[in-house]
Amino acid sequence: MCLLALCLPAAARADDSRTFFAMDTVMTVTVPGGSEALLSACEDEVRRLEALFSVTDESSEIARLNAEGRAVLSDETAALLGGALDAAALTDGALDVTLYPVVRAWGFTTGDYRVPDDGELAALLALVGWQQVTLEDGEASLPPGVMVDLGSVAKGFASDRLAALLRGSGVTSALIDLGGNIYCLGAKRNGSAWRIGVRDPDGSGEYIGVVAVTDKAVVTSGSYERFFVAKDGTVYGHIFDPATGRPAESGIVSATVIGPCGFQCDALTTALYVMGLERAEALLETLEGVDALLVDAEGELWATGGLRETFTPMGAYSAAAIHWIR
Amino acid sequence: MKRTFSNRFWAALLAAAFLLCAGAALLLWRTPGARTVARITVDGRVVREIDLTAVTAEASFTVQTPGGVNTVTVRPGGICVSEADCPDHVCVKQGWLEGGAVPIVCLPHRLVISLVSGGDGDAPDAVSG
Amino acid sequence: MQTRRLTRDAMLTSVALIIFVIEAQLPPLTSIPGIRMGLANIITVYAVFAVGAADAAVILAARILLGTIFAGSLSTLMYSAAGGCLCLLAMLALKRVLTERQMWAASVIGAAAHNAGQIAVAVAVTGTIGLLAYLPVLLASGMTAGLFTGLCAQALTKRIGGRR
């Protein structure tokens, strides 16, 4: 098997792309024919946003808000926080940016993983609730102990910003990959749609299939991205259910959302993952302009009608029946 | 009286086996192939894939595993574990992985970094997830 | 002669354990995981030929368990146990077609079996088939180390006598 790989031709070198590390993940921006300066501008923009949103960087606006309970926010941070609160309302709290105290107790922020007991979780859950966040005229305030973390939506938001930056520079074709949060600007240079693989949640590195998209974001959430295994062998994923304060176990193991707004896709994938099939279906019925692809624990696929023409299942899923949601 | 073979028989057989292994080891270690994508797995699950041809400057990031933390550094065409809180630090001592088929492994953390081939004509342009 | 047998096995175990603990203190030979001299195997090879299957197994098991306590960890136990088990089985099987002057061959093949066992555990633990790429280099180094330990065991047998 290894010997076979030796015979393959060397992959073409991508000179017009840049890979860097920000927001705790690997990012690659590809602009066919793009200049170094343009790629640098993209990297700088992500780093600027990270410095505003980071929950661990003590000088960020969000860290100051968490520490002091009150802060005047920049336009970007206010827009992202406001959007996140709107998304919380839309998803009935399935996406909640005030989960931070709970996530921290589980050790997902530091890597010192542990399972908090019920009493501790109950106390922490009192601090969770997006309705507790006040945002008025760019000034946010939080009750004591409440903390926000925009990590679940920051990458989607950043991808929208990069797309706007590139469009403003006259770019008509680009691929923005912020740690698996994809934004496809325009089509490929040869005119064909971008082909985006959707990661198989079994962690094998294979794909469920490929979606063909132009001018759209493709975002996937699954617990396989970050998780820990407790001493008793239980696997705990990094996506939390705000209702229980525990890693969500809704029966959905991977949620992908495809739509024109990276932020919206990012927010919806997390929410759909937490909601479970029934609630996710109900929400998707009401949403226009976005498509979703869900994988349940039995490995069955659920998809919205917009994917009929654009989604091609592959590998272990190539013969899978797809349940169409609308 | 049990059936036995001569010393010469065993020497020839084992020398041949040794040469075969040594040859295969050299081939796997040295031969650069089309493997340009670094795949990081923890507990057998892919946690991150990085196209090393798209890396332009040296950069580091951390990978959290059930056993501890490994700091991974990439540079154009190469990847290594630069720091780890595992007991033996064998993963750090293995140095840079640049094209060979033999993965970097941190057994205490169940972390493996291997190179896989970077896409054929059928591969997607990017992977979401 | 139960006492004599017990004393002999205990002595061989402690010698193997001392060698094992001392080797564990030495810095690793290479940066490749799993490559070691495996000098404690001198005793295993000797025991297979000189004291018989059951006693050799007891000596090896005791050495692995105590070695884990003195100089290893629970995660290394799995590798030692799988490797040691395969190594012992291979040597016991080979003993049927080998003379005492061919111990080195048993040791070489035993060491290779040891490495195969280690890799099997590593593949299972990490869930990564790609680790098989390590097999050739481990086999080659294991066979070299096995040749050395086998010759040592042979010299040992010559000095203190064979089957007893």
PDB file of N, CA and C in Angstrom, chain A residues 23 35 40 54 62 87 100 114 119 132 163 169 178 190 262 285 309:
ATOM      1  N   MET A  23      -6.889  31.306  15.565  1.00  0.00           N
ATOM      2  CA  MET A  23      -8.121  30.830  16.195  1.00  0.00           C
ATOM      3  C   MET A  23      -8.019  29.340  16.527  1.00  0.00           C
ATOM      4  N   SER A  35      -1.922  37.961  -5.206  1.00  0.00           N
ATOM      5  CA  SER A  35      -0.582  38.411  -4.844  1.00  0.00           C
ATOM      6  C   SER A  35      -0.275  38.041  -3.399  1.00  0.00           C
ATOM      7  N   SER A  40      -1.380  38.167   2.518  1.00  0.00           N
ATOM      8  CA  SER A  40      -0.971  38.724   3.817  1.00  0.00           C
ATOM      9  C   SER A  40      -2.110  39.517   4.436  1.00  0.00           C
ATOM     10  N   SER A  54     -10.842  36.617  20.935  1.00  0.00           N
ATOM     11  CA  SER A  54     -10.260  35.516  21.702  1.00  0.00           C
ATOM     12  C   SER A  54     -10.717  35.555  23.158  1.00  0.00           C
ATOM     13  N   ILE A  62     -13.511  40.522  24.224  1.00  0.00           N
ATOM     14  CA  ILE A  62     -14.351  39.525  24.887  1.00  0.00           C
ATOM     15  C   ILE A  62     -13.793  39.173  26.259  1.00  0.00           C
ATOM     16  N   ALA A  87     -29.044  34.399  16.627  1.00  0.00           N
ATOM     17  CA  ALA A  87     -29.045  32.971  16.296  1.00  0.00           C
ATOM     18  C   ALA A  87     -29.546  32.156  17.476  1.00  0.00           C
ATOM     19  N   TYR A 100     -19.505  29.231  28.140  1.00  0.00           N
ATOM     20  CA  TYR A 100     -18.084  29.186  28.467  1.00  0.00           C
ATOM     21  C   TYR A 100     -17.756  28.638  29.861  1.00  0.00           C
ATOM     22  N   ARG A 114     -11.870  16.740  32.437  1.00  0.00           N
ATOM     23  CA  ARG A 114     -12.443  16.025  33.569  1.00  0.00           C
ATOM     24  C   ARG A 114     -13.964  16.072  33.420  1.00  0.00           C
ATOM     25  N   GLY A 119     -23.711  18.401  40.847  1.00  0.00           N
ATOM     26  CA  GLY A 119     -23.854  19.609  41.644  1.00  0.00           C
ATOM     27  C   GLY A 119     -23.115  20.780  41.022  1.00  0.00           C
ATOM     28  N   GLN A 132     -29.217  36.546  29.267  1.00  0.00           N
ATOM     29  CA  GLN A 132     -28.565  37.347  30.306  1.00  0.00           C
ATOM     30  C   GLN A 132     -27.610  38.389  29.730  1.00  0.00           C
ATOM     31  N   ALA A 163     -14.060  37.069   2.668  1.00  0.00           N
ATOM     32  CA  ALA A 163     -14.715  37.091   1.355  1.00  0.00           C
ATOM     33  C   ALA A 163     -14.986  38.532   0.930  1.00  0.00           C
ATOM     34  N   SER A 169     -11.243  43.720  -3.317  1.00  0.00           N
ATOM     35  CA  SER A 169      -9.998  43.845  -4.070  1.00  0.00           C
ATOM     36  C   SER A 169     -10.147  43.345  -5.494  1.00  0.00           C
ATOM     37  N   LEU A 178     -11.019  27.992   6.776  1.00  0.00           N
ATOM     38  CA  LEU A 178     -10.616  28.352   8.131  1.00  0.00           C
ATOM     39  C   LEU A 178     -10.863  27.152   9.044  1.00  0.00           C
ATOM     40  N   ASN A 190     -11.658  27.934 -13.891  1.00  0.00           N
ATOM     41  CA  ASN A 190     -12.123  27.314 -15.135  1.00  0.00           C
ATOM     42  C   ASN A 190     -13.645  27.351 -15.246  1.00  0.00           C
ATOM     43  N   GLY A 262     -21.262  32.735   5.921  1.00  0.00           N
ATOM     44  CA  GLY A 262     -20.437  31.827   6.723  1.00  0.00           C
ATOM     45  C   GLY A 262     -20.818  31.841   8.185  1.00  0.00           C
ATOM     46  N   GLU A 285     -37.244  23.523   8.002  1.00  0.00           N
ATOM     47  CA  GLU A 285     -38.460  23.797   7.226  1.00  0.00           C
ATOM     48  C   GLU A 285     -38.687  25.302   7.095  1.00  0.00           C
ATOM     49  N   GLU A 309     -29.183  18.195  -6.452  1.00  0.00           N
ATOM     50  CA  GLU A 309     -28.328  18.280  -7.643  1.00  0.00           C
ATOM     51  C   GLU A 309     -26.847  18.439  -7.292  1.00  0.00           C
TER      52      GLU A 309
END
